[in-house]
PDB file of C-alpha atoms in Angstrom:
ATOM      1  CA  UNK A 493     125.965 110.139 103.405  1.00 88.00           C
ATOM      2  CA  UNK A 494     122.381 111.455 101.359  1.00 94.00           C
ATOM      3  CA  UNK A 495     122.485 113.230  97.625  1.00 94.00           C
ATOM      4  CA  UNK A 496     119.272 113.998  96.260  1.00 96.00           C
ATOM      5  CA  UNK A 497     118.416 111.057  93.149  1.00 96.00           C
ATOM      6  CA  UNK A 498     115.291 112.222  91.191  1.00 97.00           C
ATOM      7  CA  UNK A 499     111.916 114.410  92.171  1.00 97.00           C
ATOM      8  CA  UNK A 500     108.969 112.612  91.158  1.00 97.00           C
ATOM      9  CA  UNK A 501     105.610 114.674  90.138  1.00 93.00           C
ATOM     10  CA  UNK A 502     101.785 114.167  89.756  1.00 91.00           C
ATOM     11  CA  UNK A 503     100.273 115.140  93.463  1.00 95.00           C
ATOM     12  CA  UNK A 504      97.937 117.865  92.424  1.00 96.00           C
ATOM     13  CA  UNK A 505      98.058 118.663  96.106  1.00 97.00           C
ATOM     14  CA  UNK A 506     100.224 118.844  98.741  1.00 98.00           C
ATOM     15  CA  UNK A 507     100.764 115.189  99.949  1.00 98.00           C
ATOM     16  CA  UNK A 508     100.835 114.033 103.899  1.00 98.00           C
ATOM     17  CA  UNK A 509     101.187 109.743 103.300  1.00 98.00           C
ATOM     18  CA  UNK A 510     103.708 107.469 102.483  1.00 98.00           C
ATOM     19  CA  UNK A 511     104.359 103.731 102.829  1.00 98.00           C
ATOM     20  CA  UNK A 512     106.147 101.277 101.516  1.00 98.00           C
ATOM     21  CA  UNK A 513     104.794  98.196  99.557  1.00 97.00           C
ATOM     22  CA  UNK A 514     105.565  94.442 100.433  1.00 94.00           C
ATOM     23  CA  UNK A 515     107.343  94.397  97.594  1.00 92.00           C
ATOM     24  CA  UNK A 516     110.861  95.436  97.007  1.00 90.00           C
ATOM     25  CA  UNK A 517     111.068  98.359  94.653  1.00 94.00           C
ATOM     26  CA  UNK A 518     107.271  99.382  94.949  1.00 97.00           C
ATOM     27  CA  UNK A 519     105.882 102.685  97.372  1.00 98.00           C
ATOM     28  CA  UNK A 520     102.853 104.214  97.813  1.00 98.00           C
ATOM     29  CA  UNK A 521     102.242 107.455  98.358  1.00 98.00           C
ATOM     30  CA  UNK A 522      98.285 109.806  99.479  1.00 98.00           C
ATOM     31  CA  UNK A 523      96.834 113.601 100.937  1.00 98.00           C
ATOM     32  CA  UNK A 524      94.477 116.148  98.921  1.00 97.00           C
ATOM     33  CA  UNK A 525      93.934 113.935  95.798  1.00 95.00           C
ATOM     34  CA  UNK A 526      91.496 111.910  95.633  1.00 87.00           C
ATOM     35  CA  UNK A 527      93.907 108.617  94.765  1.00 96.00           C
ATOM     36  CA  UNK A 528      96.514 106.379  96.495  1.00 97.00           C
ATOM     37  CA  UNK A 529      99.718 106.197  94.480  1.00 97.00           C
ATOM     38  CA  UNK A 530     101.997 103.480  93.238  1.00 97.00           C
ATOM     39  CA  UNK A 531     105.456 104.192  92.231  1.00 98.00           C
ATOM     40  CA  UNK A 532     107.843 102.543  91.470  1.00 97.00           C
ATOM     41  CA  UNK A 533     111.490 102.656  93.501  1.00 95.00           C
ATOM     42  CA  UNK A 534     114.077 100.776  90.558  1.00 93.00           C
ATOM     43  CA  UNK A 535     112.917 102.858  87.295  1.00 95.00           C
ATOM     44  CA  UNK A 536     112.494 105.416  89.288  1.00 96.00           C
ATOM     45  CA  UNK A 537     108.678 106.809  87.704  1.00 96.00           C
ATOM     46  CA  UNK A 538     104.827 106.627  88.322  1.00 96.00           C
ATOM     47  CA  UNK A 539     103.244 103.055  87.794  1.00 96.00           C
ATOM     48  CA  UNK A 540      99.102 104.080  88.106  1.00 95.00           C
ATOM     49  CA  UNK A 541      96.805 105.418  90.787  1.00 95.00           C
ATOM     50  CA  UNK A 542      96.550 102.348  92.732  1.00 95.00           C
ATOM     51  CA  UNK A 543      92.619 103.167  94.263  1.00 94.00           C
ATOM     52  CA  UNK A 544      90.309 106.324  94.501  1.00 95.00           C
ATOM     53  CA  UNK A 545      89.423 107.747  98.163  1.00 95.00           C
ATOM     54  CA  UNK A 546      86.800 109.413  99.394  1.00 93.00           C
ATOM     55  CA  UNK A 547      88.566 112.234 101.489  1.00 95.00           C
ATOM     56  CA  UNK A 548      91.501 113.702 101.770  1.00 97.00           C
ATOM     57  CA  UNK A 549      94.653 110.376 102.879  1.00 98.00           C
ATOM     58  CA  UNK A 550      96.410 111.271 106.369  1.00 98.00           C
ATOM     59  CA  UNK A 551      99.277 108.202 107.146  1.00 98.00           C
ATOM     60  CA  UNK A 552      99.981 104.869 105.235  1.00 98.00           C
ATOM     61  CA  UNK A 553     100.573 101.537 107.201  1.00 98.00           C
ATOM     62  CA  UNK A 554     100.711  98.193 105.366  1.00 98.00           C
ATOM     63  CA  UNK A 555     100.493  94.753 106.797  1.00 98.00           C
ATOM     64  CA  UNK A 556     100.694  91.210 105.614  1.00 97.00           C
ATOM     65  CA  UNK A 557      99.677  92.192 101.906  1.00 97.00           C
ATOM     66  CA  UNK A 558      97.078  95.404 103.030  1.00 98.00           C
ATOM     67  CA  UNK A 559      97.678  98.686 102.726  1.00 98.00           C
ATOM     68  CA  UNK A 560      95.229 100.459 105.464  1.00 98.00           C
ATOM     69  CA  UNK A 561      94.482 104.144 104.757  1.00 98.00           C
ATOM     70  CA  UNK A 562      93.716 106.325 107.487  1.00 98.00           C
ATOM     71  CA  UNK A 563      91.150 109.103 106.013  1.00 97.00           C
ATOM     72  CA  UNK A 564      90.481 112.826 107.126  1.00 97.00           C
ATOM     73  CA  UNK A 565      86.770 111.464 107.142  1.00 97.00           C
ATOM     74  CA  UNK A 566      87.691 109.678 110.155  1.00 98.00           C
ATOM     75  CA  UNK A 567      87.090 106.371 108.039  1.00 98.00           C
ATOM     76  CA  UNK A 568      90.133 103.590 106.943  1.00 98.00           C
ATOM     77  CA  UNK A 569      89.700 101.683 104.105  1.00 97.00           C
ATOM     78  CA  UNK A 570      91.297  98.319 103.429  1.00 98.00           C
ATOM     79  CA  UNK A 571      93.581  97.071 100.312  1.00 98.00           C
ATOM     80  CA  UNK A 572      93.640  93.798  99.424  1.00 97.00           C
ATOM     81  CA  UNK A 573      96.662  93.296  97.659  1.00 96.00           C
ATOM     82  CA  UNK A 574      96.200  89.305  96.721  1.00 96.00           C
ATOM     83  CA  UNK A 575      92.197  90.512  96.201  1.00 96.00           C
ATOM     84  CA  UNK A 576      93.233  93.786  94.046  1.00 95.00           C
ATOM     85  CA  UNK A 577      90.499  94.807  95.918  1.00 95.00           C
ATOM     86  CA  UNK A 578      89.289  96.978  98.686  1.00 97.00           C
ATOM     87  CA  UNK A 579      87.787  94.987 101.049  1.00 97.00           C
ATOM     88  CA  UNK A 580      86.267  96.942 103.951  1.00 96.00           C
ATOM     89  CA  UNK A 581      86.045 100.449 104.327  1.00 97.00           C
ATOM     90  CA  UNK A 582      85.273 101.556 108.619  1.00 97.00           C
ATOM     91  CA  UNK A 583      84.031 104.171 109.989  1.00 97.00           C
ATOM     92  CA  UNK A 584      86.663 104.688 113.164  1.00 97.00           C
ATOM     93  CA  UNK A 585      86.483 107.917 114.068  1.00 98.00           C
ATOM     94  CA  UNK A 586      84.263 111.178 114.149  1.00 97.00           C
ATOM     95  CA  UNK A 587      87.387 113.037 113.123  1.00 97.00           C
ATOM     96  CA  UNK A 588      90.471 112.158 111.528  1.00 98.00           C
ATOM     97  CA  UNK A 589      92.729 110.026 111.471  1.00 98.00           C
ATOM     98  CA  UNK A 590      96.398 110.932 111.641  1.00 98.00           C
ATOM     99  CA  UNK A 591      98.694 107.110 112.057  1.00 98.00           C
ATOM    100  CA  UNK A 592      97.798 103.833 112.060  1.00 98.00           C
ATOM    101  CA  UNK A 593      99.981 100.971 113.534  1.00 98.00           C
ATOM    102  CA  UNK A 594      99.446  97.187 113.940  1.00 98.00           C
ATOM    103  CA  UNK A 595     100.688  94.674 117.175  1.00 98.00           C
ATOM    104  CA  UNK A 596     101.936  92.092 114.935  1.00 97.00           C
ATOM    105  CA  UNK A 597     102.205  89.686 117.570  1.00 97.00           C
ATOM    106  CA  UNK A 598      98.981  90.369 118.553  1.00 97.00           C
ATOM    107  CA  UNK A 599      96.983  90.907 115.258  1.00 98.00           C
ATOM    108  CA  UNK A 600      95.845  94.222 115.744  1.00 98.00           C
ATOM    109  CA  UNK A 601      95.419  97.035 114.161  1.00 98.00           C
ATOM    110  CA  UNK A 602      95.406 100.540 116.518  1.00 98.00           C
ATOM    111  CA  UNK A 603      94.577 103.929 114.560  1.00 98.00           C
ATOM    112  CA  UNK A 604      94.900 106.999 116.622  1.00 98.00           C
ATOM    113  CA  UNK A 605      93.247 110.197 115.354  1.00 94.00           C
ATOM    114  CA  UNK A 606      91.752 114.246 115.630  1.00 98.00           C
ATOM    115  CA  UNK A 607      89.461 113.173 117.988  1.00 97.00           C
ATOM    116  CA  UNK A 608      91.791 112.243 121.573  1.00 98.00           C
ATOM    117  CA  UNK A 609      90.833 108.261 120.717  1.00 98.00           C
ATOM    118  CA  UNK A 610      92.445 105.540 119.913  1.00 98.00           C
ATOM    119  CA  UNK A 611      91.081 102.681 118.807  1.00 98.00           C
ATOM    120  CA  UNK A 612      92.050  98.602 118.751  1.00 98.00           C
ATOM    121  CA  UNK A 613      91.261  96.360 115.941  1.00 98.00           C
ATOM    122  CA  UNK A 614      91.156  92.525 115.532  1.00 98.00           C
ATOM    123  CA  UNK A 615      93.108  92.323 111.935  1.00 98.00           C
ATOM    124  CA  UNK A 616      90.767  89.136 112.014  1.00 96.00           C
ATOM    125  CA  UNK A 617      87.751  89.477 110.542  1.00 96.00           C
ATOM    126  CA  UNK A 618      88.367  93.847 111.574  1.00 97.00           C
ATOM    127  CA  UNK A 619      85.710  94.315 114.324  1.00 97.00           C
ATOM    128  CA  UNK A 620      86.679  96.711 117.213  1.00 98.00           C
ATOM    129  CA  UNK A 621      87.794  95.432 120.082  1.00 97.00           C
ATOM    130  CA  UNK A 622      89.170  98.416 122.619  1.00 96.00           C
ATOM    131  CA  UNK A 623      89.063 102.365 122.699  1.00 98.00           C
ATOM    132  CA  UNK A 624      90.948 104.375 125.226  1.00 97.00           C
ATOM    133  CA  UNK A 625      89.898 107.556 125.147  1.00 98.00           C
ATOM    134  CA  UNK A 626      93.955 108.934 125.270  1.00 98.00           C
ATOM    135  CA  UNK A 627      93.271 112.425 124.994  1.00 97.00           C
ATOM    136  CA  UNK A 628      91.276 115.396 125.273  1.00 96.00           C
ATOM    137  CA  UNK A 629      92.396 116.237 121.781  1.00 95.00           C
ATOM    138  CA  UNK A 630      94.303 114.833 118.718  1.00 97.00           C
ATOM    139  CA  UNK A 631      97.327 112.487 118.632  1.00 98.00           C
ATOM    140  CA  UNK A 632      98.957 112.295 116.243  1.00 98.00           C
ATOM    141  CA  UNK A 633     101.624 109.696 116.391  1.00 98.00           C
ATOM    142  CA  UNK A 634     101.561 106.370 117.589  1.00 98.00           C
ATOM    143  CA  UNK A 635     105.103 103.963 118.033  1.00 98.00           C
ATOM    144  CA  UNK A 636     105.140 100.592 119.650  1.00 98.00           C
ATOM    145  CA  UNK A 637     108.468  99.415 121.302  1.00 98.00           C
ATOM    146  CA  UNK A 638     110.312  96.701 119.606  1.00 98.00           C
ATOM    147  CA  UNK A 639     109.647  93.772 122.386  1.00 97.00           C
ATOM    148  CA  UNK A 640     105.672  95.306 121.676  1.00 98.00           C
ATOM    149  CA  UNK A 641     104.911  95.622 125.339  1.00 98.00           C
ATOM    150  CA  UNK A 642     104.273  99.252 125.420  1.00 98.00           C
ATOM    151  CA  UNK A 643     102.663 101.325 123.036  1.00 98.00           C
ATOM    152  CA  UNK A 644     103.308 105.662 123.090  1.00 98.00           C
ATOM    153  CA  UNK A 645     100.813 108.422 121.669  1.00 98.00           C
ATOM    154  CA  UNK A 646     102.157 111.375 120.684  1.00 98.00           C
ATOM    155  CA  UNK A 647      99.406 114.373 121.872  1.00 98.00           C
ATOM    156  CA  UNK A 648      98.516 117.126 121.372  1.00 97.00           C
ATOM    157  CA  UNK A 649      98.034 118.811 124.862  1.00 97.00           C
ATOM    158  CA  UNK A 650     102.720 118.275 124.377  1.00 97.00           C
ATOM    159  CA  UNK A 651     102.570 115.025 126.693  1.00 97.00           C
ATOM    160  CA  UNK A 652     104.091 111.772 125.707  1.00 98.00           C
ATOM    161  CA  UNK A 653     100.976 108.623 127.104  1.00 98.00           C
ATOM    162  CA  UNK A 654     102.549 105.170 127.450  1.00 98.00           C
ATOM    163  CA  UNK A 655     100.102 102.494 127.375  1.00 98.00           C
ATOM    164  CA  UNK A 656     101.029  98.500 128.107  1.00 98.00           C
ATOM    165  CA  UNK A 657     100.784  96.182 125.452  1.00 98.00           C
ATOM    166  CA  UNK A 658      98.904  93.837 127.617  1.00 96.00           C
ATOM    167  CA  UNK A 659      95.910  95.684 128.385  1.00 96.00           C
ATOM    168  CA  UNK A 660      96.044  99.150 126.938  1.00 97.00           C
ATOM    169  CA  UNK A 661      96.522 100.077 130.432  1.00 97.00           C
ATOM    170  CA  UNK A 662      98.114 103.050 131.379  1.00 98.00           C
ATOM    171  CA  UNK A 663     101.947 102.955 132.015  1.00 97.00           C
ATOM    172  CA  UNK A 664     103.978 106.186 131.714  1.00 97.00           C
ATOM    173  CA  UNK A 665     103.080 110.105 131.306  1.00 97.00           C
ATOM    174  CA  UNK A 666     106.065 112.240 129.726  1.00 98.00           C
ATOM    175  CA  UNK A 667     104.915 115.976 129.748  1.00 94.00           C
ATOM    176  CA  UNK A 668     107.814 117.038 127.273  1.00 80.00           C
ATOM    177  CA  UNK A 669     107.166 119.361 124.546  1.00 94.00           C
ATOM    178  CA  UNK A 670     106.148 123.107 125.442  1.00 95.00           C
ATOM    179  CA  UNK A 671     104.068 122.750 121.811  1.00 97.00           C
ATOM    180  CA  UNK A 672     102.150 119.680 120.580  1.00 97.00           C
ATOM    181  CA  UNK A 673     104.318 116.102 120.009  1.00 98.00           C
ATOM    182  CA  UNK A 674     104.000 116.169 116.284  1.00 98.00           C
ATOM    183  CA  UNK A 675     106.210 112.732 116.533  1.00 98.00           C
ATOM    184  CA  UNK A 676     107.957 109.842 117.953  1.00 98.00           C
ATOM    185  CA  UNK A 677     109.755 106.289 117.611  1.00 98.00           C
ATOM    186  CA  UNK A 678     111.164 104.096 119.233  1.00 98.00           C
ATOM    187  CA  UNK A 679     115.055 103.199 118.810  1.00 98.00           C
ATOM    188  CA  UNK A 680     115.012  99.751 116.632  1.00 97.00           C
ATOM    189  CA  UNK A 681     117.114  98.139 119.973  1.00 97.00           C
ATOM    190  CA  UNK A 682     114.389 100.062 123.030  1.00 96.00           C
ATOM    191  CA  UNK A 683     117.509 101.879 123.761  1.00 97.00           C
ATOM    192  CA  UNK A 684     115.175 105.172 123.888  1.00 98.00           C
ATOM    193  CA  UNK A 685     112.824 106.548 123.153  1.00 98.00           C
ATOM    194  CA  UNK A 686     112.592 110.050 120.501  1.00 98.00           C
ATOM    195  CA  UNK A 687     109.937 112.528 120.070  1.00 98.00           C
ATOM    196  CA  UNK A 688     109.737 115.996 118.363  1.00 98.00           C
ATOM    197  CA  UNK A 689     107.377 118.778 119.277  1.00 98.00           C
ATOM    198  CA  UNK A 690     105.369 121.442 117.230  1.00 98.00           C
ATOM    199  CA  UNK A 691     108.224 123.289 119.517  1.00 97.00           C
ATOM    200  CA  UNK A 692     110.794 121.942 117.348  1.00 98.00           C
ATOM    201  CA  UNK A 693     112.450 120.030 119.559  1.00 97.00           C
ATOM    202  CA  UNK A 694     113.536 116.595 120.186  1.00 98.00           C
ATOM    203  CA  UNK A 695     113.393 114.978 122.953  1.00 98.00           C
ATOM    204  CA  UNK A 696     115.398 111.744 124.381  1.00 98.00           C
ATOM    205  CA  UNK A 697     113.728 109.724 126.377  1.00 98.00           C
ATOM    206  CA  UNK A 698     115.992 106.770 128.951  1.00 97.00           C
ATOM    207  CA  UNK A 699     114.777 103.519 128.718  1.00 97.00           C
ATOM    208  CA  UNK A 700     113.212 101.696 130.649  1.00 95.00           C
ATOM    209  CA  UNK A 701     112.904 104.871 133.199  1.00 96.00           C
ATOM    210  CA  UNK A 702     111.428 107.231 130.933  1.00 97.00           C
ATOM    211  CA  UNK A 703     114.190 109.769 132.384  1.00 97.00           C
ATOM    212  CA  UNK A 704     114.778 112.576 130.061  1.00 97.00           C
ATOM    213  CA  UNK A 705     118.238 112.808 129.143  1.00 97.00           C
ATOM    214  CA  UNK A 706     118.479 115.296 126.524  1.00 97.00           C
ATOM    215  CA  UNK A 707     117.670 117.885 124.446  1.00 97.00           C
ATOM    216  CA  UNK A 708     118.007 118.789 121.290  1.00 97.00           C
ATOM    217  CA  UNK A 709     116.910 121.854 118.855  1.00 97.00           C
ATOM    218  CA  UNK A 710     116.766 119.543 116.527  1.00 97.00           C
ATOM    219  CA  UNK A 711     114.578 122.182 113.597  1.00 96.00           C
ATOM    220  CA  UNK A 712     112.782 126.021 113.295  1.00 97.00           C
ATOM    221  CA  UNK A 713     109.482 124.135 112.834  1.00 98.00           C
ATOM    222  CA  UNK A 714     107.347 121.458 113.448  1.00 98.00           C
ATOM    223  CA  UNK A 715     109.000 118.238 113.833  1.00 98.00           C
ATOM    224  CA  UNK A 716     106.247 116.196 111.413  1.00 98.00           C
ATOM    225  CA  UNK A 717     109.119 112.696 111.144  1.00 98.00           C
ATOM    226  CA  UNK A 718     111.408 110.747 112.885  1.00 98.00           C
ATOM    227  CA  UNK A 719     112.225 107.385 111.566  1.00 98.00           C
ATOM    228  CA  UNK A 720     115.681 104.967 112.338  1.00 98.00           C
ATOM    229  CA  UNK A 721     117.280 103.291 109.442  1.00 98.00           C
ATOM    230  CA  UNK A 722     116.110  99.950 108.553  1.00 96.00           C
ATOM    231  CA  UNK A 723     119.737  98.518 108.895  1.00 95.00           C
ATOM    232  CA  UNK A 724     122.516 100.912 110.486  1.00 97.00           C
ATOM    233  CA  UNK A 725     122.641 103.410 113.742  1.00 97.00           C
ATOM    234  CA  UNK A 726     120.829 106.450 111.900  1.00 98.00           C
ATOM    235  CA  UNK A 727     117.340 108.110 112.133  1.00 98.00           C
ATOM    236  CA  UNK A 728     116.256 111.111 109.894  1.00 98.00           C
ATOM    237  CA  UNK A 729     113.474 113.747 111.008  1.00 98.00           C
ATOM    238  CA  UNK A 730     111.695 115.844 108.212  1.00 98.00           C
ATOM    239  CA  UNK A 731     110.343 119.242 110.069  1.00 98.00           C
ATOM    240  CA  UNK A 732     107.676 121.731 109.002  1.00 98.00           C
ATOM    241  CA  UNK A 733     111.516 124.177 108.169  1.00 97.00           C
ATOM    242  CA  UNK A 734     111.739 121.810 104.853  1.00 97.00           C
ATOM    243  CA  UNK A 735     114.515 120.436 105.933  1.00 98.00           C
ATOM    244  CA  UNK A 736     115.891 116.684 106.429  1.00 98.00           C
ATOM    245  CA  UNK A 737     118.182 116.072 108.407  1.00 98.00           C
ATOM    246  CA  UNK A 738     120.381 113.061 109.262  1.00 98.00           C
ATOM    247  CA  UNK A 739     121.261 111.700 112.806  1.00 98.00           C
ATOM    248  CA  UNK A 740     123.839 109.441 114.792  1.00 97.00           C
ATOM    249  CA  UNK A 741     121.635 107.216 116.459  1.00 98.00           C
ATOM    250  CA  UNK A 742     124.405 107.079 119.649  1.00 96.00           C
ATOM    251  CA  UNK A 743     125.174 110.037 120.334  1.00 96.00           C
ATOM    252  CA  UNK A 744     123.253 112.340 117.990  1.00 98.00           C
ATOM    253  CA  UNK A 745     125.926 114.254 116.258  1.00 97.00           C
ATOM    254  CA  UNK A 746     124.034 115.885 112.972  1.00 97.00           C
ATOM    255  CA  UNK A 747     125.564 114.450 109.700  1.00 96.00           C
ATOM    256  CA  UNK A 748     123.655 116.340 107.330  1.00 96.00           C
ATOM    257  CA  UNK A 749     120.904 118.480 106.792  1.00 97.00           C
ATOM    258  CA  UNK A 750     118.871 118.875 103.084  1.00 97.00           C
ATOM    259  CA  UNK A 751     117.365 121.526 102.022  1.00 96.00           C
ATOM    260  CA  UNK A 752     117.797 123.755  99.246  1.00 95.00           C
ATOM    261  CA  UNK A 753     119.657 126.224 101.643  1.00 92.00           C
ATOM    262  CA  UNK A 754     122.321 123.703 101.853  1.00 90.00           C
ATOM    263  CA  UNK A 755     122.658 121.085  98.887  1.00 91.00           C
ATOM    264  CA  UNK A 756     120.986 123.686  96.861  1.00 93.00           C
ATOM    265  CA  UNK A 757     117.441 122.012  96.033  1.00 95.00           C
ATOM    266  CA  UNK A 758     115.427 119.985  98.331  1.00 96.00           C
ATOM    267  CA  UNK A 759     111.388 120.627  99.336  1.00 97.00           C
ATOM    268  CA  UNK A 760     110.094 124.400  98.855  1.00 97.00           C
ATOM    269  CA  UNK A 761     107.443 123.908 101.561  1.00 97.00           C
ATOM    270  CA  UNK A 762     106.743 121.972 104.842  1.00 97.00           C
ATOM    271  CA  UNK A 763     107.833 118.212 105.138  1.00 98.00           C
ATOM    272  CA  UNK A 764     105.049 116.142 105.908  1.00 98.00           C
ATOM    273  CA  UNK A 765     106.058 112.434 105.723  1.00 98.00           C
ATOM    274  CA  UNK A 766     109.468 111.400 104.927  1.00 98.00           C
ATOM    275  CA  UNK A 767     110.655 106.759 104.867  1.00 98.00           C
ATOM    276  CA  UNK A 768     113.941 104.766 105.015  1.00 98.00           C
ATOM    277  CA  UNK A 769     113.022 101.955 101.841  1.00 97.00           C
ATOM    278  CA  UNK A 770     112.786  98.937 102.874  1.00 94.00           C
ATOM    279  CA  UNK A 771     116.464  97.870 102.083  1.00 94.00           C
ATOM    280  CA  UNK A 772     117.562 100.911 103.664  1.00 95.00           C
ATOM    281  CA  UNK A 773     119.312 102.054 100.001  1.00 96.00           C
ATOM    282  CA  UNK A 774     116.813 105.454  99.455  1.00 97.00           C
ATOM    283  CA  UNK A 775     115.228 108.487 102.121  1.00 98.00           C
ATOM    284  CA  UNK A 776     112.031 108.782 100.593  1.00 98.00           C
ATOM    285  CA  UNK A 777     110.139 112.030 100.881  1.00 98.00           C
ATOM    286  CA  UNK A 778     107.338 114.555  99.993  1.00 98.00           C
ATOM    287  CA  UNK A 779     104.742 117.451 101.809  1.00 98.00           C
ATOM    288  CA  UNK A 780     102.983 120.192 101.016  1.00 98.00           C
ATOM    289  CA  UNK A 781     105.430 121.272  97.730  1.00 97.00           C
ATOM    290  CA  UNK A 782     103.528 117.709  96.487  1.00 97.00           C
ATOM    291  CA  UNK A 783     106.271 116.616  95.194  1.00 97.00           C
ATOM    292  CA  UNK A 784     108.220 113.463  96.799  1.00 98.00           C
ATOM    293  CA  UNK A 785     111.814 114.145  96.442  1.00 98.00           C
ATOM    294  CA  UNK A 786     114.013 110.228  96.153  1.00 98.00           C
ATOM    295  CA  UNK A 787     117.402 110.441  98.428  1.00 98.00           C
ATOM    296  CA  UNK A 788     120.197 107.801  97.532  1.00 96.00           C
ATOM    297  CA  UNK A 789     121.536 106.885 100.940  1.00 96.00           C
ATOM    298  CA  UNK A 790     126.065 106.036 101.323  1.00 89.00           C
ATOM    299  CA  UNK A 791     127.389 104.899 104.770  1.00 76.00           C
ATOM    300  CA  UNK A 792     130.781 106.885 103.946  1.00 61.00           C
TER     301      UNK A 792
END
């Protein structure tokens, strides 16, 4: 189902962020190097350092011909692909930014960071609209429900906090993880919310009642990413334990484990980020070993 296709080298330091481009077959990576790198998925090769950055990059988010770059400094930059230049750099948080997402129906941008706040920005003029103190410490991840009525935040205190997107009022709080919550994702059809933590557990919360339906001892160490396949009923998880796992999105059956022990090739250090290509034909992973790995996906 997933088979190693190519390992891409070039980064000199750990890599924390990946994002697809708006153009088919292109993606971006960034981390402790002082630049955002563009890669060709078609040629499985380096293209260029797209732009320099002032501090380490912890997250990348592409939307509407713009790439949003969240930095360790607490600032985020906006690279415009039409103008081919950085059009803004905003000191958004007092501590590192860990996640950036867009609320398409409201034309808003959300940034979350180590200061425990989530800031809401207008995509029209990049002005701050609102700021929520979600937690005392780090908000590690953001997930927006498919119908864009709510947003969930994974927090360092182990809680998952859910807010209404209409007015950013608190909606629900899930006390699910015994250690910091580090990742989360909504099922594409809104059937459930899945969360992962430093406790190495996956927790499945039914919607709309937020009942804990299942706890899965999924990994050995922290689960840093959860991503649903763009077309098929699968999701993948990436972990600090150096493994990627592929799961059935309906019954949570484990289909595949990708690590050195199981398949003879894999990451040698923590996996920090995974993404599906836009078509779903490839899974892309990266981490502390400075490598980017491209995996071929077949639904067989």
